[in-house]
Short mmCIF file of C-alpha atoms in Angstrom, two decimals:
data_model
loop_
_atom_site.label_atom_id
_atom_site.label_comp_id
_atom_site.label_asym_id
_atom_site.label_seq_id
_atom_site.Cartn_x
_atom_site.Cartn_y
_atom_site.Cartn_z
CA UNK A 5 14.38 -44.30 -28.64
CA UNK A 6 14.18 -42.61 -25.12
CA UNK A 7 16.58 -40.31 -23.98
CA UNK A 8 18.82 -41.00 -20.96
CA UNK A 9 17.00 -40.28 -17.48
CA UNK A 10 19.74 -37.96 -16.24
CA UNK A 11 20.01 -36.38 -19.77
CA UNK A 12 15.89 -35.45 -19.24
CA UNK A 13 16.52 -34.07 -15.70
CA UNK A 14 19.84 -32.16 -17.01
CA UNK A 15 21.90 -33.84 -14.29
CA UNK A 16 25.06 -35.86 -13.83
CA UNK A 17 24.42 -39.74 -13.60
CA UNK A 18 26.48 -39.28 -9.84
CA UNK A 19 24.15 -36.75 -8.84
CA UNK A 20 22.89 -36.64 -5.03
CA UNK A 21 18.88 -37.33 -4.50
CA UNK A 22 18.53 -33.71 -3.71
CA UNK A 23 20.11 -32.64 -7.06
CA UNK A 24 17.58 -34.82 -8.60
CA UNK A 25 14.67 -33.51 -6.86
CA UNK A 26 15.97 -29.81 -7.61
CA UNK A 27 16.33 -30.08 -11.39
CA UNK A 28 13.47 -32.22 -11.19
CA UNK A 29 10.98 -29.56 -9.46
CA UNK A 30 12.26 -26.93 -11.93
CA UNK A 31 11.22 -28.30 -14.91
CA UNK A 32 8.07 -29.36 -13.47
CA UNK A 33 7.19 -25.95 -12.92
CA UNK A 34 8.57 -25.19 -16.18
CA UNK A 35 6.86 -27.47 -18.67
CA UNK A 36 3.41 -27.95 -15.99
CA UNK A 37 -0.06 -28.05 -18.20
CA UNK A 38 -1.73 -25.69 -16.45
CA UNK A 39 1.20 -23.31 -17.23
CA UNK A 40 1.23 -24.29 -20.78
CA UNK A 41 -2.74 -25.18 -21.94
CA UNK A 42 -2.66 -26.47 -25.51
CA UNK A 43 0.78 -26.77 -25.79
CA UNK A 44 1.55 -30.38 -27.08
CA UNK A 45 5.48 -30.36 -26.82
CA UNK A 46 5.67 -28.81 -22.96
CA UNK A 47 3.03 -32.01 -22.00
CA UNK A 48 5.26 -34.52 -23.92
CA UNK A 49 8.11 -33.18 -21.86
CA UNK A 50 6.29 -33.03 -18.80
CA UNK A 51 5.88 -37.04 -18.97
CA UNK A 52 9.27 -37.56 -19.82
CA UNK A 53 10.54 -35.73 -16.97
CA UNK A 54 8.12 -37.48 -14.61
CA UNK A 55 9.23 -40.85 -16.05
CA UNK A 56 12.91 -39.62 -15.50
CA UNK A 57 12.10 -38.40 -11.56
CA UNK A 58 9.87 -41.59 -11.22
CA UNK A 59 13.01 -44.06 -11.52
CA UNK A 60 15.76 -41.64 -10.76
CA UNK A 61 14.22 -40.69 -7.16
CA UNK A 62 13.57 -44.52 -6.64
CA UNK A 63 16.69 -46.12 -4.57
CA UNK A 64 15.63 -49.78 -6.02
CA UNK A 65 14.71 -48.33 -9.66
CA UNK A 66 17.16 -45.71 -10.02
CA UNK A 67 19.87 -49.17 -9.26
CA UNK A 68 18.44 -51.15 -11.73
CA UNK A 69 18.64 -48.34 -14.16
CA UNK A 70 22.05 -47.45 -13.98
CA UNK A 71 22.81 -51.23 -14.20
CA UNK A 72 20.82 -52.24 -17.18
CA UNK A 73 19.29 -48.69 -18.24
CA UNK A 74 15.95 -48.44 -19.96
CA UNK A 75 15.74 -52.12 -20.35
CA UNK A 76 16.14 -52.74 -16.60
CA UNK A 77 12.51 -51.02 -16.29
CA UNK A 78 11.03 -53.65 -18.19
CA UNK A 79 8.61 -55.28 -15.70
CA UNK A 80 9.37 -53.13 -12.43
CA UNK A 81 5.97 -51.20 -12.52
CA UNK A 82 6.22 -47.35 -11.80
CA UNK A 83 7.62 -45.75 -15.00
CA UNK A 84 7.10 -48.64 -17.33
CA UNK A 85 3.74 -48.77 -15.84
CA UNK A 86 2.38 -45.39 -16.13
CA UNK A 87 2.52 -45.11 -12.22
CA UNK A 88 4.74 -43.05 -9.61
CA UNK A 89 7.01 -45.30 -7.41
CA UNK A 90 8.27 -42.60 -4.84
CA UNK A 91 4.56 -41.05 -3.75
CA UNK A 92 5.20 -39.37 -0.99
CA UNK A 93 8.23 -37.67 -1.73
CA UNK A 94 6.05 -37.04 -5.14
CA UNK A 95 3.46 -35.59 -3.37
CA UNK A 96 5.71 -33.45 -1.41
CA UNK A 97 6.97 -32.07 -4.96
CA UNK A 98 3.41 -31.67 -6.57
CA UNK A 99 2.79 -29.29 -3.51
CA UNK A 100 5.68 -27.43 -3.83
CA UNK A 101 4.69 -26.97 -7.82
CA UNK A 102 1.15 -26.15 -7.29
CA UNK A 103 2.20 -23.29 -4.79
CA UNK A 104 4.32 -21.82 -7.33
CA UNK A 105 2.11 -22.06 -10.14
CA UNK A 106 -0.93 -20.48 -8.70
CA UNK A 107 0.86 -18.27 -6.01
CA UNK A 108 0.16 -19.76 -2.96
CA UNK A 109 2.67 -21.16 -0.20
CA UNK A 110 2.08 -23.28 2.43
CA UNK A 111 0.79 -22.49 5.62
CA UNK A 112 -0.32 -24.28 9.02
CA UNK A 113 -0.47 -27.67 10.04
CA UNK A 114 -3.65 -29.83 10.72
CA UNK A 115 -4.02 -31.62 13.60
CA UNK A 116 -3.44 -35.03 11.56
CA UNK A 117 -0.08 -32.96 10.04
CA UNK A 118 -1.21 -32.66 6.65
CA UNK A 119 -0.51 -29.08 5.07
CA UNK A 120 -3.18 -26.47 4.38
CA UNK A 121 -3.24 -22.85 3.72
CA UNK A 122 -5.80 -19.98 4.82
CA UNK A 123 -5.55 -16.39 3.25
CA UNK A 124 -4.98 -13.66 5.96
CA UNK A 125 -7.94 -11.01 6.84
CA UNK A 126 -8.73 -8.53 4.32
CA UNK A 127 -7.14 -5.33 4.55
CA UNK A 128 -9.64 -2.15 5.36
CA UNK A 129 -9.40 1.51 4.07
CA UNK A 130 -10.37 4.21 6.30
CA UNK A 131 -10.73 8.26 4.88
CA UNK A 132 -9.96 10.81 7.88
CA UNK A 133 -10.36 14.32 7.08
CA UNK A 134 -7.89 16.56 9.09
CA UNK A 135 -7.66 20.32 9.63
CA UNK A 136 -4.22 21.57 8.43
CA UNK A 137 -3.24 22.82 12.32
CA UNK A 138 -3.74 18.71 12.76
CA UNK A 139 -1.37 17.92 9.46
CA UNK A 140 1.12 20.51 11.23
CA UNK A 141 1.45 20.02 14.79
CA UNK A 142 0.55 15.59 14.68
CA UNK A 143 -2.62 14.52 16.73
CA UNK A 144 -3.59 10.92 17.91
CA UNK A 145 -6.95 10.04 16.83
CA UNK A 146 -9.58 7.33 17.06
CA UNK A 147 -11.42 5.33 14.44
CA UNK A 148 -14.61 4.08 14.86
CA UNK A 149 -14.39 0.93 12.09
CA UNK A 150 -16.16 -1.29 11.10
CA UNK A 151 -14.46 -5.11 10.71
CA UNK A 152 -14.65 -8.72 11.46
CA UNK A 153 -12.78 -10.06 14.54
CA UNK A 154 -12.13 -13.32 16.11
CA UNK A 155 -14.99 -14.62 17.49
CA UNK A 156 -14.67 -15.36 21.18
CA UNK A 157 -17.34 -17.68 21.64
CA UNK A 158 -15.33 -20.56 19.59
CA UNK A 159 -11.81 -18.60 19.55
CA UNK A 160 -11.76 -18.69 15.96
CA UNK A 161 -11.84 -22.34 15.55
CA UNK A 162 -15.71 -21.73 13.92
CA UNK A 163 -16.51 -24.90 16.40
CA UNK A 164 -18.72 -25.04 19.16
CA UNK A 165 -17.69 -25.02 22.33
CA UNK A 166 -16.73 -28.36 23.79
CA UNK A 167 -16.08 -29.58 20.28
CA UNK A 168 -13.25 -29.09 17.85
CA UNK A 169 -12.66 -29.19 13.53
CA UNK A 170 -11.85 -32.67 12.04
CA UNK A 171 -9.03 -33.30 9.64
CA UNK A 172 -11.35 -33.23 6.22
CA UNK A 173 -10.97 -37.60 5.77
CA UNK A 174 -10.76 -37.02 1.78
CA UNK A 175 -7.79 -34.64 1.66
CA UNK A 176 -6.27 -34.74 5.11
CA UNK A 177 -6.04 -31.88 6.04
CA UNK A 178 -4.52 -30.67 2.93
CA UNK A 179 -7.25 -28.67 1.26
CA UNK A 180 -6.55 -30.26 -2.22
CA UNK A 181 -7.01 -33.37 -3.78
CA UNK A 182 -4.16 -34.98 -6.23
CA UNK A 183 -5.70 -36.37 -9.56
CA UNK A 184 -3.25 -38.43 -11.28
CA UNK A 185 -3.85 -40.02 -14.75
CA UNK A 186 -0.85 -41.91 -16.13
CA UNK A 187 1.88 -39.54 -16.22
CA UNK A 188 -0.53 -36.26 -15.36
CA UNK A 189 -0.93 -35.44 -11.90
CA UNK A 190 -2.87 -31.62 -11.17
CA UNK A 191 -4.99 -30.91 -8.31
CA UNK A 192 -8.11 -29.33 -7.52
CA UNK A 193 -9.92 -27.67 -3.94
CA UNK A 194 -11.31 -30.67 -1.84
CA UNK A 195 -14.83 -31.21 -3.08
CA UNK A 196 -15.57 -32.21 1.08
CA UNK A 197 -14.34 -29.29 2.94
CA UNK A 198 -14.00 -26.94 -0.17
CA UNK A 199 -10.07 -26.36 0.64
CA UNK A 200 -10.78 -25.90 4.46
CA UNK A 201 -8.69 -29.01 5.45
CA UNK A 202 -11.17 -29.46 8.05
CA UNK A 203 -14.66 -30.51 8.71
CA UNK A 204 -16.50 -28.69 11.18
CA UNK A 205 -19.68 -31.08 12.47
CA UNK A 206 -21.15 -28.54 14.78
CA UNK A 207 -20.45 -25.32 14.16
CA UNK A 208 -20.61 -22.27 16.39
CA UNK A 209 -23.65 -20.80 16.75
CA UNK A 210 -21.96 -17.49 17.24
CA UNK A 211 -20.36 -17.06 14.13
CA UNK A 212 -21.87 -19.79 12.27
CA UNK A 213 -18.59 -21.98 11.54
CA UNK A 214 -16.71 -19.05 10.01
CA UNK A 215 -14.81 -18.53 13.13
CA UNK A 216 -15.26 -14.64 12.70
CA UNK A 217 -17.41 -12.06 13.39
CA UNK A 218 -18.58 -8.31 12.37
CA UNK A 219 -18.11 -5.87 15.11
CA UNK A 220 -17.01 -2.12 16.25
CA UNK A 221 -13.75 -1.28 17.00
CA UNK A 222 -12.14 2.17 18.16
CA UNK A 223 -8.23 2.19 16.72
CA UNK A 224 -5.93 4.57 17.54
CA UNK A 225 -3.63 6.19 15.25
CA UNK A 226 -0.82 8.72 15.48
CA UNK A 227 -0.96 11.36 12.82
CA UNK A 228 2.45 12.67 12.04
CA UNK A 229 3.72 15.71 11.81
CA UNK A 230 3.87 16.95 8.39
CA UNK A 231 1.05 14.68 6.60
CA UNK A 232 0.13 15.64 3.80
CA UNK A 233 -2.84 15.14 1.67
CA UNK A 234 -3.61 11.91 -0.07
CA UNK A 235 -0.88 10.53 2.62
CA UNK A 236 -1.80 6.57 3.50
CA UNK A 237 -0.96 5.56 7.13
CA UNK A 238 -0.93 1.61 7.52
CA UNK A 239 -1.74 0.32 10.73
CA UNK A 240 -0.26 -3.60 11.13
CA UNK A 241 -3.48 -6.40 11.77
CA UNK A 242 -5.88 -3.69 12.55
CA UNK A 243 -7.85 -5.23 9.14
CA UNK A 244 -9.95 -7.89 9.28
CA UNK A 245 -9.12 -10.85 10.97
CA UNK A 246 -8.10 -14.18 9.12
CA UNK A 247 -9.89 -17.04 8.78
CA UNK A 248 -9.09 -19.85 11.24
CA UNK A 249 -6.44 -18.14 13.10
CA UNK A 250 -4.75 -17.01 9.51
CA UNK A 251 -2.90 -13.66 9.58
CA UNK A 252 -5.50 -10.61 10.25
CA UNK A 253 -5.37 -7.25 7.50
CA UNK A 254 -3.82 -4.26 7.55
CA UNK A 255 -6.19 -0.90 8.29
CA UNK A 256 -5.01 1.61 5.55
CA UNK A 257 -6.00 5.04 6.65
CA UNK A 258 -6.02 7.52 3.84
CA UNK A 259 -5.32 11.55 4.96
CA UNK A 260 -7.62 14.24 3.55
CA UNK A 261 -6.48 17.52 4.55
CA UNK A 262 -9.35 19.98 4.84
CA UNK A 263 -8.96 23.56 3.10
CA UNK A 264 -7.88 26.30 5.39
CA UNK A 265 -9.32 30.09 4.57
CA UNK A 266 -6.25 32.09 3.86
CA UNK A 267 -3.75 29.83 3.41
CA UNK A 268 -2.36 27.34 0.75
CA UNK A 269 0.24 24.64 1.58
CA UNK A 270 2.35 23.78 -1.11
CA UNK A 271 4.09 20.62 -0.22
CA UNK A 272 6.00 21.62 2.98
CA UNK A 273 5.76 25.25 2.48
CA UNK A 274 2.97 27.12 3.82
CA UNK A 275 1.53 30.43 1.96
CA UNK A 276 -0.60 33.29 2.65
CA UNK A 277 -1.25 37.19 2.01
CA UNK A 278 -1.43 40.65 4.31
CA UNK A 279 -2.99 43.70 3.12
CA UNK A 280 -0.64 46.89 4.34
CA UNK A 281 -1.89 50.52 4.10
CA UNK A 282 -0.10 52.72 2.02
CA UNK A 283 1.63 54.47 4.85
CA UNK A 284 2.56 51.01 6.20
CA UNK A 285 4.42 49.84 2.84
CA UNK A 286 5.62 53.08 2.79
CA UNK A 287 7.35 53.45 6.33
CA UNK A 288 7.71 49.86 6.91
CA UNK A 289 7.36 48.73 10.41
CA UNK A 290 7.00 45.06 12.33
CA UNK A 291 3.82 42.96 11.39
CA UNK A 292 2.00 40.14 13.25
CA UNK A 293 1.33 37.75 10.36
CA UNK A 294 -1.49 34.57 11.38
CA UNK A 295 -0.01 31.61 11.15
CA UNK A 296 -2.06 27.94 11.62
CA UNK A 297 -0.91 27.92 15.58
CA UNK A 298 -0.81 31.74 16.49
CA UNK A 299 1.55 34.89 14.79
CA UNK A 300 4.51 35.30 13.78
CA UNK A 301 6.17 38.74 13.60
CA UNK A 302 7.83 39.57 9.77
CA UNK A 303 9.47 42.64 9.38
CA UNK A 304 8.26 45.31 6.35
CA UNK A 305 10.95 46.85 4.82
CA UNK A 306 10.39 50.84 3.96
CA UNK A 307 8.96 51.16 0.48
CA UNK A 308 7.93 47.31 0.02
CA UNK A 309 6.19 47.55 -3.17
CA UNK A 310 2.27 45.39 -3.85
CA UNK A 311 2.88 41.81 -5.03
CA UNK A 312 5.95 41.30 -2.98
CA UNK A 313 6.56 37.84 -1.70
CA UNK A 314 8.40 37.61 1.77
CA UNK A 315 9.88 34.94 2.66
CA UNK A 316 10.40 33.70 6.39
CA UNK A 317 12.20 30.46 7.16
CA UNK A 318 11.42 27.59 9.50
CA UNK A 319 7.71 28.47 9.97
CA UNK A 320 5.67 25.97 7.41
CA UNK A 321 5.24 22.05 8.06
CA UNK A 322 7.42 19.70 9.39
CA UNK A 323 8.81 17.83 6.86
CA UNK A 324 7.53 14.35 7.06
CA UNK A 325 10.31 12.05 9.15
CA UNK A 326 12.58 14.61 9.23
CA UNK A 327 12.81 15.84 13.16
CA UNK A 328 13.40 19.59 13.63
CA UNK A 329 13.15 20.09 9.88
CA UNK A 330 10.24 22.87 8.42
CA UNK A 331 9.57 23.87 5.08
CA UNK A 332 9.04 27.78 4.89
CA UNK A 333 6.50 30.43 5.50
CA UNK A 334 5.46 32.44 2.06
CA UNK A 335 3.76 35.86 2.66
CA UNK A 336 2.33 38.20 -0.20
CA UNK A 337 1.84 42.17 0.40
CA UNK A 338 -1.40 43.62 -0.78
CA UNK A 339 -2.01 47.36 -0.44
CA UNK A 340 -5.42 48.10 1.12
CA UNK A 341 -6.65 51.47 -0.44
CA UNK A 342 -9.14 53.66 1.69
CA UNK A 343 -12.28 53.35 -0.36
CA UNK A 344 -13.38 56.75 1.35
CA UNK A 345 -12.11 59.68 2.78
CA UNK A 346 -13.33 62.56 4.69
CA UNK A 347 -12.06 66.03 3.71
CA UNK A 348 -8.96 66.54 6.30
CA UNK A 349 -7.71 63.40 4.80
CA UNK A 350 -7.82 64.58 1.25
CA UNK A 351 -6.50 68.11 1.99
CA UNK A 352 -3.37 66.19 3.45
CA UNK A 353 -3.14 63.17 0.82
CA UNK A 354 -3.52 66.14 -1.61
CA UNK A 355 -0.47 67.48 0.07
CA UNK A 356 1.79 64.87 0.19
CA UNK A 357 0.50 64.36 -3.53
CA UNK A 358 2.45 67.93 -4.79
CA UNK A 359 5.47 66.90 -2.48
CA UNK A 360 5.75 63.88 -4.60
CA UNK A 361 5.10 65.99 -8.26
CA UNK A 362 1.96 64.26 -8.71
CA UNK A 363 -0.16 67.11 -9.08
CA UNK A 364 0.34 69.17 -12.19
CA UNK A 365 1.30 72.73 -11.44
CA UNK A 366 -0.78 74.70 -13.26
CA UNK A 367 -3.90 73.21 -11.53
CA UNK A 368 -2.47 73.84 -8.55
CA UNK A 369 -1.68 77.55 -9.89
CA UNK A 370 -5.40 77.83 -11.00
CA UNK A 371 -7.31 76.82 -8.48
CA UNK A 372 -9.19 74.63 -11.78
CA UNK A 373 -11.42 71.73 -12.00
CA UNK A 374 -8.88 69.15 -11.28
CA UNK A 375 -8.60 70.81 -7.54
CA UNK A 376 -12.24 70.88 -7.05
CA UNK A 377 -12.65 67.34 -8.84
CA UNK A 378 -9.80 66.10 -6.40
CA UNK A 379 -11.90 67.18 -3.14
CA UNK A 380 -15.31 66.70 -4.13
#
């Protein structure tokens, strides 16, 4: 025994046509062979809920049903028949499905009005390699690339001039054709115009009927301040363009930051090392540290010991859309030791040595080996 149409479709017997076509396209989707291969029960649902939106979407049949019910079929065609009474609004549903189901969505209009769909442009990478002073201070630079653009001879159409793309006569326009058997209805890509929607009879001899061609562009693109490495910077339709007209790419230009002798950035902090002389460290004084874009002064505190790390606000990168904002500068004291010195400068390093107790007394005293050892 059959179940009740509105039962099938999960809807009130009072419900609006739109209410219908709602429930209706969601279990389509739902229970769809192609979304369900092999799978007996979703198919033997999928008929019965085409049967249900075959009568219930029908004015006259949908009438005659809730007079008589299943009975009131009997000899109407349509459902009883294995056919669809509503086709276009059917049609207008199996579109809808198909988009769903395979992720597309639909897209311009042919000139006869029948729906189609192009992809947009593929999107292009780019690699720039940038000194750090770049990654710091933000540079505009331009790209030589490589990409297909709208051809101008035809204007994208792929037609020759003084002609123009016909609506494909087997799928109008669509770009799919609708093979129904009995209660199954799937489509496929136009076997004519191969999901174009259009027929192009002379094509441009430019381009060749694709309505694109490869060329050489120069882009220009703002580097901000504070890129980092392995940063991606997407520049909007500066891709490839679409097909047809069809949306164009994106350009996706990926930052390299090239290394920098004497310097190490560690996210927005920058650091780097100074080698002090002894009496330097020792005294302390005022020291012009390099920096990527010039000095900056950092003051050496008497007695600052090797391996001390000083740090100096505000002066690594700006931090990336943050305005005014600057990681910090790291610097590490080295002592640079005199790999030679000429007598005078022993005599007196020898001195300062017994101020500070370093030189045992005794040898001192004797005049021994360690004083001769110590200036030879």
């Amino acid at each position: 025994m059959k179940k009740d149409f509105y039962e099938v479709l999960g809807v009130q017997k009072g419900a609006s046509a739109d209410e219908i076509k709602k429930a209706y396209r969601h279990l389509a989707i739902k229970y769809h062979p192609d979304r369900n291969p092999g799978n007996k029960e979703a198919e033997e649902k999928f008929k019965e809920i085409n049967e249900a939106y075959d009568v219930l979407s029908n004015p006259q049949k949908k009438q005659q049903y809730d007079a008589f019910g299943h009975e009131g079929m009997n000899g109407m065609g349509g459902a009883g028949a294995g056919g669809f009474g509503n086709m276009g609004d059917m049609g207008d549903i199996f579109g809808d499905i198909f988009g769903d189901i395979f992720g597309g969505g639909r897209a311009g209009r042919s000139s006869g009005g029948a729906q189609r769909q192009y992809r947009k442009g593929a999107d292009l990478r780019y690699d720039l390699d940038i000194s750090m002073l770049d990654a710091m201070t933000g540079k505009e630079v331009s790209l030589d690339v490589t990409k297909r653009d709208t051809c101008q001879t035809c204007g994208g159409t792929g037609a020759k001039a003084g002609t123009s793309p016909k609506t494909c006569p087997q799928c109008k326009g669509h770009g799919q054709v609708r093979v129904s058997q009995g209660f199954f209805s799937f489509t496929q890509t136009c076997p004519k115009c191969h999901g174009e929607g259009q027929i192009i009879d002379n094509p441009c001899p430019t381009c060749r009927g694709t309505g694109t061609i490869r060329t050489n562009k120069t882009i220009k693109v703002r580097i901000p301040q504070g890129v980092n490495d392995g940063s991606t910077l997407r520049v909007s339709g500066a891709g490839d363009a679409g097909p047809k007209g069809a949306q164009p790419g994106d350009l996706y230009v990926v930052i390299h930051l090239k290394k920098q002798p004497g310097f190490v950035r560690e996210g927005d902090d920058l650091h780097t090392e100074i080698k002090l002389t002894f009496a330097q460290a020792s005294l302390g004084m005022e020291y012009d540290v390099p920096v990527l874009d010039g000095k900056v002064k950092v003051k050496i505190a008497p007695g600052t010991q090797p391996g001390t790390i000083l740090r100096v606000r505000d002066q690594g990168f700006p931090k990336l859309g943050r305005r005014g904002v600057r990681g910090d500068l790291y610097v590490k004291v080295n002592i640079n030791v005199p790999k030679s010195l000429n007598s005078e400068q022993k005599k007196a390093l020898f001195e300062f040595a017994k101020t500070m107790g370093e030189v045992p007394k005794d040898a001192v005293q004797k005049n021994d080996s360690f004083f001769k050892k110590f200036f030879s």
